Amino acid sequence: MILTIVKYPDPVLSRRGEPVTEFDADLRKLIADMFETSYASQGVGLAAPQVSVSKRLAVIDLSMGKDPKDRLVLINPEIIFRDGKIYEDEGCLSFPDIREKVVRAAKVRVRAQDENGQWFEMEGEDLLSRCFQHEIDHVDGMLFIFRMSALKREFALRKIRKMQRNGEW
Ligand SMILES: [Zn+2]
């Protein structure tokens, strides 16, 4: 089922997600729906708050559905190591048409649970590193515009206000 992706400034996006404690059929259904929703929007990642579920859960698939091995589920995730710096264009499904450069760590190590509740650790570099940081920010209630420089954020917010006025947001 394709879920509705909420846009900024929906308050659920700025709320810290609740830890996931039940690894049951409802959780697996939500995860399947989140992958389907992400693919339908040609996204590489989606966090539960973006579909109005205030929980610490995100899905990532850099292949956008082409390679099942790329499907990653991060539950109760945290970044336990970061190294280096990258500065690349970033977008977000909750900010359609906004793309701006954001500083991120070039490499991170993440600790999370999978859909069965098993803890695992995983490293990511470049795009995957960026994705980990972007999605884990979402479950913390942090949005990528607040990682931009003040000038770029002001520019993005002005563009959003203009789109809101024109009924395009
Ligand atoms: Zn996002």
Tab-separated table of C-alpha atoms and ligand atoms in Angstrom:
chain	number	residue	atom	x	y	z
A	1	MET	CA	0.000	0.000	0.000
A	2	ILE	CA	1.345	3.421	-0.916
A	3	LEU	CA	1.297	5.735	2.091
A	4	THR	CA	0.918	9.522	2.070
A	5	ILE	CA	4.229	11.352	2.464
A	6	VAL	CA	3.819	14.479	4.585
A	7	LYS	CA	5.564	17.682	3.614
A	8	TYR	CA	7.354	20.295	5.679
A	9	PRO	CA	6.213	21.928	7.986
A	10	ASP	CA	4.021	19.036	9.207
A	11	PRO	CA	4.842	18.848	12.960
A	12	VAL	CA	5.355	15.049	12.905
A	13	LEU	CA	8.557	15.689	10.919
A	14	SER	CA	10.084	17.694	13.778
A	15	ARG	CA	9.172	15.257	16.536
A	16	ARG	CA	11.676	12.691	17.847
A	17	GLY	CA	10.351	9.217	16.985
A	18	GLU	CA	9.414	6.722	19.710
A	19	PRO	CA	11.583	3.583	19.964
A	20	VAL	CA	10.183	0.514	18.192
A	21	THR	CA	9.505	-2.231	20.761
A	22	GLU	CA	7.148	-4.654	18.950
A	23	PHE	CA	8.684	-6.688	16.103
A	24	ASP	CA	5.411	-8.074	14.826
A	25	ALA	CA	3.307	-8.413	11.678
A	26	ASP	CA	2.172	-4.767	11.920
A	27	LEU	CA	5.799	-3.642	11.834
A	28	ARG	CA	6.575	-5.863	8.817
A	29	LYS	CA	3.507	-4.468	6.990
A	30	LEU	CA	4.624	-0.895	7.737
A	31	ILE	CA	8.141	-1.673	6.436
A	32	ALA	CA	6.754	-3.220	3.214
A	33	ASP	CA	4.491	-0.187	2.716
A	34	MET	CA	7.376	2.205	3.320
A	35	PHE	CA	9.509	0.491	0.648
A	36	GLU	CA	6.581	0.592	-1.782
A	37	THR	CA	5.986	4.284	-1.001
A	38	SER	CA	9.676	5.134	-1.426
A	39	TYR	CA	9.843	3.342	-4.813
A	40	ALA	CA	6.651	5.046	-6.005
A	41	SER	CA	8.316	8.421	-5.348
A	42	GLN	CA	11.709	7.331	-6.748
A	43	GLY	CA	13.337	7.855	-3.384
A	44	VAL	CA	16.401	6.100	-1.995
A	45	GLY	CA	15.190	6.309	1.590
A	46	LEU	CA	12.147	7.023	3.716
A	47	ALA	CA	11.710	7.447	7.462
A	48	ALA	CA	8.557	6.583	9.415
A	49	PRO	CA	7.824	10.204	10.501
A	50	GLN	CA	7.503	11.057	6.770
A	51	VAL	CA	4.439	8.796	6.628
A	52	SER	CA	3.056	10.266	9.905
A	53	VAL	CA	4.355	7.405	12.090
A	54	SER	CA	6.430	8.909	14.898
A	55	LYS	CA	8.760	5.925	15.342
A	56	ARG	CA	12.490	5.261	15.097
A	57	LEU	CA	12.358	3.382	11.802
A	58	ALA	CA	13.694	4.032	8.289
A	59	VAL	CA	14.124	2.128	5.040
A	60	ILE	CA	16.894	2.662	2.482
A	61	ASP	CA	17.359	1.192	-0.993
A	62	LEU	CA	19.951	2.832	-3.219
A	63	SER	CA	18.833	0.633	-6.147
A	64	MET	CA	15.265	2.030	-5.819
A	65	GLY	CA	13.763	-1.468	-5.962
A	66	LYS	CA	15.995	-2.958	-8.651
A	67	ASP	CA	18.188	-5.088	-6.368
A	68	PRO	CA	16.635	-6.834	-3.330
A	69	LYS	CA	20.109	-7.045	-1.727
A	70	ASP	CA	20.114	-3.254	-1.394
A	71	ARG	CA	17.046	-3.188	0.860
A	72	LEU	CA	18.042	-1.918	4.299
A	73	VAL	CA	15.794	-1.589	7.325
A	74	LEU	CA	17.047	0.548	10.210
A	75	ILE	CA	15.155	0.231	13.480
A	76	ASN	CA	16.152	2.249	16.569
A	77	PRO	CA	19.290	3.311	14.663
A	78	GLU	CA	22.208	5.364	15.932
A	79	ILE	CA	25.459	6.533	14.405
A	80	ILE	CA	28.374	5.193	16.437
A	81	PHE	CA	31.263	6.464	14.314
A	82	ARG	CA	31.742	9.200	11.723
A	83	ASP	CA	34.730	10.184	9.642
A	84	GLY	CA	35.608	12.680	6.910
A	85	LYS	CA	33.423	15.235	5.182
A	86	ILE	CA	31.381	15.386	1.977
A	87	TYR	CA	29.454	18.317	0.563
A	88	GLU	CA	26.872	17.207	-2.015
A	89	ASP	CA	23.392	18.067	-3.258
A	90	GLU	CA	20.680	16.494	-1.168
A	91	GLY	CA	16.913	16.195	-1.565
A	92	CYS	CA	14.062	14.913	0.585
A	93	LEU	CA	10.641	13.464	-0.283
A	94	SER	CA	9.103	15.821	2.304
A	95	PHE	CA	10.613	18.803	0.416
A	96	PRO	CA	9.672	18.261	-3.243
A	97	ASP	CA	11.790	20.325	-5.681
A	98	ILE	CA	14.251	21.464	-3.016
A	99	ARG	CA	17.846	20.350	-3.598
A	100	GLU	CA	20.772	21.950	-1.812
A	101	LYS	CA	24.283	21.133	-0.726
A	102	VAL	CA	24.607	19.756	2.803
A	103	VAL	CA	27.756	18.880	4.745
A	104	ARG	CA	27.811	15.251	5.909
A	105	ALA	CA	30.369	12.789	7.228
A	106	ALA	CA	31.952	10.851	4.328
A	107	LYS	CA	31.810	7.591	6.256
A	108	VAL	CA	29.633	6.446	9.154
A	109	ARG	CA	29.074	3.295	11.142
A	110	VAL	CA	25.491	2.628	12.178
A	111	ARG	CA	24.081	0.385	14.884
A	112	ALA	CA	20.448	-0.655	14.438
A	113	GLN	CA	17.950	-3.483	14.762
A	114	ASP	CA	16.523	-5.352	11.783
A	115	GLU	CA	12.849	-6.248	11.354
A	116	ASN	CA	13.303	-9.286	13.640
A	117	GLY	CA	14.829	-7.193	16.407
A	118	GLN	CA	18.407	-8.432	15.782
A	119	TRP	CA	21.068	-5.791	16.421
A	120	PHE	CA	23.644	-5.265	13.657
A	121	GLU	CA	26.327	-2.771	12.682
A	122	MET	CA	27.003	-1.527	9.188
A	123	GLU	CA	29.334	0.961	7.543
A	124	GLY	CA	28.431	3.265	4.701
A	125	GLU	CA	30.466	5.596	2.517
A	126	ASP	CA	29.526	8.459	0.188
A	127	LEU	CA	25.873	8.167	-0.934
A	128	LEU	CA	25.053	5.411	1.578
A	129	SER	CA	26.716	7.415	4.365
A	130	ARG	CA	24.659	10.457	3.384
A	131	CYS	CA	21.493	8.363	3.309
A	132	PHE	CA	22.167	6.916	6.775
A	133	GLN	CA	22.669	10.413	8.196
A	134	HIS	CA	19.628	11.882	6.419
A	135	GLU	CA	17.263	9.094	7.545
A	136	ILE	CA	18.606	8.888	11.110
A	137	ASP	CA	18.157	12.668	11.324
A	138	HIS	CA	14.478	12.096	10.375
A	139	VAL	CA	13.883	9.666	13.249
A	140	ASP	CA	15.452	12.282	15.558
A	141	GLY	CA	13.081	14.977	14.209
A	142	MET	CA	15.920	16.765	12.388
A	143	LEU	CA	15.358	18.016	8.840
A	144	PHE	CA	17.982	18.558	6.146
A	145	ILE	CA	17.198	22.263	5.710
A	146	PHE	CA	18.560	22.751	9.243
A	147	ARG	CA	21.852	21.193	8.101
A	148	MET	CA	22.174	23.764	5.299
A	149	SER	CA	24.003	27.057	5.600
A	150	ALA	CA	21.724	29.863	6.855
A	151	LEU	CA	21.762	31.450	3.412
A	152	LYS	CA	20.760	28.269	1.563
A	153	ARG	CA	18.070	27.557	4.173
A	154	GLU	CA	16.601	31.050	3.745
A	155	PHE	CA	16.594	30.527	-0.032
A	156	ALA	CA	14.863	27.134	0.321
A	157	LEU	CA	12.260	28.488	2.774
A	158	ARG	CA	11.518	31.401	0.452
A	159	LYS	CA	10.991	28.967	-2.446
A	160	ILE	CA	8.641	26.864	-0.253
A	161	ARG	CA	6.609	29.943	0.791
A	162	LYS	CA	6.269	30.943	-2.846
A	163	MET	CA	5.099	27.437	-3.809
A	164	GLN	CA	2.644	27.466	-0.870
A	165	ARG	CA	1.187	30.773	-2.119
A	166	ASN	CA	0.779	29.301	-5.603
A	167	GLY	CA	-0.879	26.163	-4.248
A	168	GLU	CA	2.049	24.027	-5.452
A	169	TRP	CA	3.107	22.734	-2.012
B	1	ZN	ZN	14.160	13.215	3.944
